[in-house]
Amino acid sequence: MSIKISETLIFECETGNYHTFCPISCVAWLYQKIEDSFFLVVGTKTCGYFLQNALGVMIFAEPRYAMAELEEGDISAQLNDYQELKRLCLQIKKDRNPSVIIWIGTCTTEIIKMDLEGMAPKLEIEIEIPIVVARANGLDYAFTQGEDTVLAAMVHRCPNQENLITNKQKIKENKSKKTLSSFIETGEKIDISIKNSVNKIPLVLFGSLPSMVASQLSLELKHQSINVSGWLPAQRYIDLPVLSNQVYVCGVNPFLSRTATTLMRRRKCKLIGAPFPIGPDGTRAWIEEICYVFGLQTQGLEQKEQKIWENLKNYLDLVRGKSVFFMGDNLLEISLARFLIRCGMIVYEIGIPYMDKRYQAAELTLLQATCKKMCIPMPRIVEKPDNYNQIQRMRELQPDLAITGMAHANPLEARGINTKWSVEFTFAQIHGFANAKDVLELITRPLRRNNNLENLGWTNLVKKG
Amino acid sequence: MKLAYWMYAGPAHIGTLRVASSFKNVHAIMHAPLGDDYFNVMRSMLERERDFTPVTASIVDRHVLARGSQEKVVDNISRKDKQERPNLIVLTPTCTSSILQEDLQNFVDRAATTSKSDVILADVNHYRINEFQAADRTLDQVVRYYLDKANRKGNLDISLTKKPSANIIGIFTLGFHNQHDCRELKRLLKDLGIEINQVIPEGGFVENLNKLPKAWFNLVPYRETGLMTAKYLEKEFGMSYISTTPMGIVDIANCIRQIQEKINIWAPILLNKKMNYESYIDEQTRFISQAAWFSRSIDCQNLTGKKAVVFGDTTHAASITKILACEMGIRVSCAGTYCKHDEEWFKEQVQNFCDEILVTDDHTKVGDMIARVEPSAIFGTQMERHIGKRLDIPCGVISSPVHIQNFTLGYRPFLGYEGTNQVADLVYNSFTLGMEDHLLEIFGGHDTKEVITKSLSTDTDLTWSSESQMELNKIPGFVRGKIKRNTEKFARQNSITIITTETMYAAKESLNA
C-alpha cells in the first residue's frame, strides 16, 4: 500500500472502527467548569463503569455528577420513568441544591426512546430547578462532541436582554430561601453583568475553557479594544450570557458545530468563522478575524506572535522535520496539525471522528495556507478512521510520533513508535498565546524521553513471531 | 433507577472480554456503540500490555438503530477472521445491544459458515449478572464448546497423565495480582511433584482445551471465576476439584491436604505409592514462610485485639478475615463483600471470625460502617483506601477494583507461602503506619510544621493587585510558589511595582514559566 501525498486537501472516509471516549465523558470537565451544576447521566452500568475508570481519581472527590443507573425494570417499562427521575432529582436537590441539573441521555435512553426532553419541562416546574437535556450518546457522537450537545442545549437557556433581570431575580429568590451568603453573592454578580452588557457590540465566546485560559483570551481581545460580553458556558449557570440577534458569537474549539448552528438558527446570533486560538498562529488568526468583523485594526499582534515563536525556539529545534500521524479521536486534530506544520513538522495523516467543513472552514483554509507557506505536502484527512488500517499505514510510514488514544499507545510504544495520548490535549491548557508552549511541551515529551533513553538498544520490546 | 457514583463490579461484557482476551489467539467483537471499547484502554494501561488488545467493536450507530445491523456484524467477523486468523471469535453483546434484541446468534451462525475461526456468541444477560458472573459463565461456555467439539470429532483425550497433574482454572487478565498468584501456584504444585496440565484462560490456547480432562484434578483458586467450569468438568468427566483458596497458612495447609487426598485416589495404582505432604507443610509453615514466626514475634503481639475492617470480593475478603482473626489475633469488627450473588457462602466462611457481616455494593454504606466502627486499619479495595484517606485511617488494598499501582512490576503474590509473607507485610505496614501517625499527633510531629522561608522572593517591594492575588490562588498549590517567584522576577526586571493579572500572563509568555 503506497500513500500518495497531494497538493490539495484530500478528504477520505473509512469504516468508523476507531477507538475514542464516549461523549458522556464531557461531564468530567463540564461539572468542574459550571460550578453550580449537577450532571445526571441516565444510563447503564456500562456508562458508569466507563466514567469511573476514565475519570480516575476525580470520582473520589464528591463530584457533582452521578449515574441514574437503569435497571431491568426501567428497560422493560415496569417502572415509571418520570417518577423514578423525580425521586432521584429530589434527592440531588436535597443533597446538593444545584442551580441546574443536566440530564445526559445515553445510548440506552435513545434505544428505549425515553422521552427526556418531554419529561424535563414538567419535572422542572415540579422541583423548581432548571433541567437541561443533552443527548451525548455513542450512537451519534464521539468524545468532545459531548460538550457540543450540552452547550447546544444550554443555548436555549441563555437569557434575552429583557428577561435577564427578572430571571436573575427569580433565581435569587429561590436561592435566598436556602442561604444568605449565596444571596449576597448573586446580588453582586448581577450588578457586574448588567454593567458589562451595556457594551457597544456584544461578543459572546462559546466553548468550555478553564477559567484562567478564558480570562487570558478575554484579555487578548481587550488589548484590541474588544470587550467580551459573555462566555457560554460561564463559571456558573446563573451567569449564562445574554443572546440576541445583535450578538456576535465565536467558537474557541473545533468540535462545537452544533452549538454554532443552534446559536445562529435559534437565537439568530452572528457567527464569526475563524480558525481556533490554538497555537500562536491560530490565536493571531482568531483575533484578526474577530477584529476584522468588528472593523478594527489589530495592534501589535504580529510582533506578539513573533515573540512567542522566538520563545519557543528550543522546542521548535526538537520538532522540526519530524513526522506526525494523528489517529483521530477528539476533533482537535485539524487545529493541532495546522499548528504543528507551522512548527516545521510533517503531518502524514489527520484522522478525525467527524469533519464539519463549514464550521471548520477558516481552520481548513489556514491549514492549507500553512502547508503552502511551509512547503509541505497537504496531509490527508481521514474521517471516521479505521484503526486497524491506520496501524498498517503507520507500520509503513514509521512516523516519528503518533498521536493516539490510550488503547493503542502502549502497544505502539512496544513496537518502537513514539506516541502521545490524544486525551491530554483535551485536558491541558492549549489555547491562546501563552499556552502554545504547553502544546509543544506535550508533543516533545516522547521525543525528549527518547533523547534520554537513546543508545540503550531496546526500542522494540515485542517478541518476534 | 438507582443513583450511583461508584460500582465495585463492572458490567457483564467486561467479564466476557477479560476471559476472551486472556486466551491466546482469541478475538472478541463487541456489538456496541462508539466509545464502549474502554476495556482496551484498561487492559493497555493497567496491565501495561505490549500487544494490541484483541477486542474490536462492530459499531452500533444511528443507522443500525434504524435498519438493524444487517451484514455489518457478519462482515466484521469475517474481516477479523481474515486479518488476524484467530482460533476463536467471541461475539460479545453489550447492554446497548441486548435491548436491541437483534438475532445475534443468527449472525454468528452465518459468519461461522464462511470463516476459518470458530465463532460463538457470549451468553450473558446484562441486566442480571455482573462482571464476575459473566467471566465465570464465559469461561464455562468456551470450555464446553471445545470439549463438545472434540467429542464430536473424536479427539477428546481423557487418559490421565502419567505423573500427577493439575489444571489451574480462573487466572485471567485484569485480575487482582493474578499473574503473581499463578507463578506462586505453579511453584507450589512443582514442590509437591505435581505437573501443570493447563492454566486457563490466561495464556491458554483454545485448541488445547480438549486435553483438559487429562489432569488428575482441577484447582480453582478464586471463588468468583472458574467454579462453573470446574463443576462442569466434574459432572462430565468425573474430575474432582479443589476450591479452597490457598491464602494464609491455615488454608494453604487445607488446600495441600485436599490435593494429597485427590492424588492418593490414583497414586497407589498409577505410581505404586501414596503421597504424604505433611512434612512439606510443616517445613514451609515453620521455616520457609515467615508468617507463622511473624505471628509469634512481639511485633505481632502489639497488634493483638486491634480493630480492623475488611471489604472486598468474596475470595479475598473471606481469606483476609480468616488470616487477621486466626493467624494474627486481630479483631475484625466487620467483614464485608460486594459479591451479593455469593452472600451465603461468604457469611458461612466468616461468621465465626468477625463481629458483623456486611454484604452490599453501595460504597456509602461501607463508608458509614467504617466511620461508625473506627477501626485502626482497613483492608479493602481502592474505594476503601479513599474512605480511609478521608477518615485518616490507613488502608491496605486486598481486592479489586484497583488502580494501576496494584499491578506491580515486582513479585507480589497473595497466594501460597510467599503470599503469606506479602500479606503479613501489608497488614503490619498498615498498622504501624497508623500507630506512627497517632504518636506523631500526640507529640506534635517530627518537626516544626511551619517552614520559615517558604519562597526566595522578598515581599516588600512588590504589590499584588486583588485580582492577580485571586488568579494566583487559582493555581494549584504545588506550582503556585514557582509561578509567584517567576512573576515577581519578571516584574522586577521590567520595573513593575504592582502586579496585575496582565503582568502574570506577560511573565508566563516571556519566561515560559
XYZ file of C-alpha atoms in Angstrom, chain A residues 202-207 232 243-253 256-265 267-276 286 289-290 292-294 356-362:
51
model
C -21.799 42.343 22.236
C -19.451 39.395 21.636
C -20.094 36.018 23.222
C -17.452 33.308 23.051
C -18.529 29.689 23.248
C -16.609 26.638 24.413
C -21.009 30.036 27.034
C -28.133 36.338 23.477
C -29.995 38.188 20.764
C -29.791 38.885 17.042
C -27.381 41.730 17.850
C -24.867 39.382 19.402
C -21.763 38.153 17.627
C -20.561 34.708 18.615
C -17.260 32.961 18.051
C -16.121 29.450 18.909
C -12.895 28.607 20.676
C -12.931 24.876 19.971
C -18.695 22.914 18.640
C -20.571 22.820 15.361
C -24.000 22.013 16.842
C -23.633 24.847 19.318
C -22.695 27.196 16.497
C -25.671 26.093 14.424
C -28.049 26.456 17.351
C -26.725 29.923 18.155
C -27.296 31.024 14.576
C -30.595 29.352 13.852
C -31.028 32.726 18.637
C -30.183 34.496 15.390
C -26.662 35.287 16.581
C -23.986 36.231 14.061
C -21.247 33.628 13.856
C -17.667 34.723 13.294
C -15.996 31.899 11.400
C -12.363 31.912 12.421
C -9.524 29.478 12.932
C -9.306 28.356 16.547
C -8.603 34.128 15.555
C -10.832 37.605 12.223
C -12.804 38.990 15.159
C -11.941 42.331 11.034
C -15.607 41.655 11.688
C -15.695 44.455 14.224
C -17.755 19.826 9.732
C -16.315 21.582 6.719
C -18.487 24.634 7.211
C -17.796 25.229 10.873
C -14.100 24.498 10.401
C -13.837 26.285 7.042
C -11.499 29.035 8.247
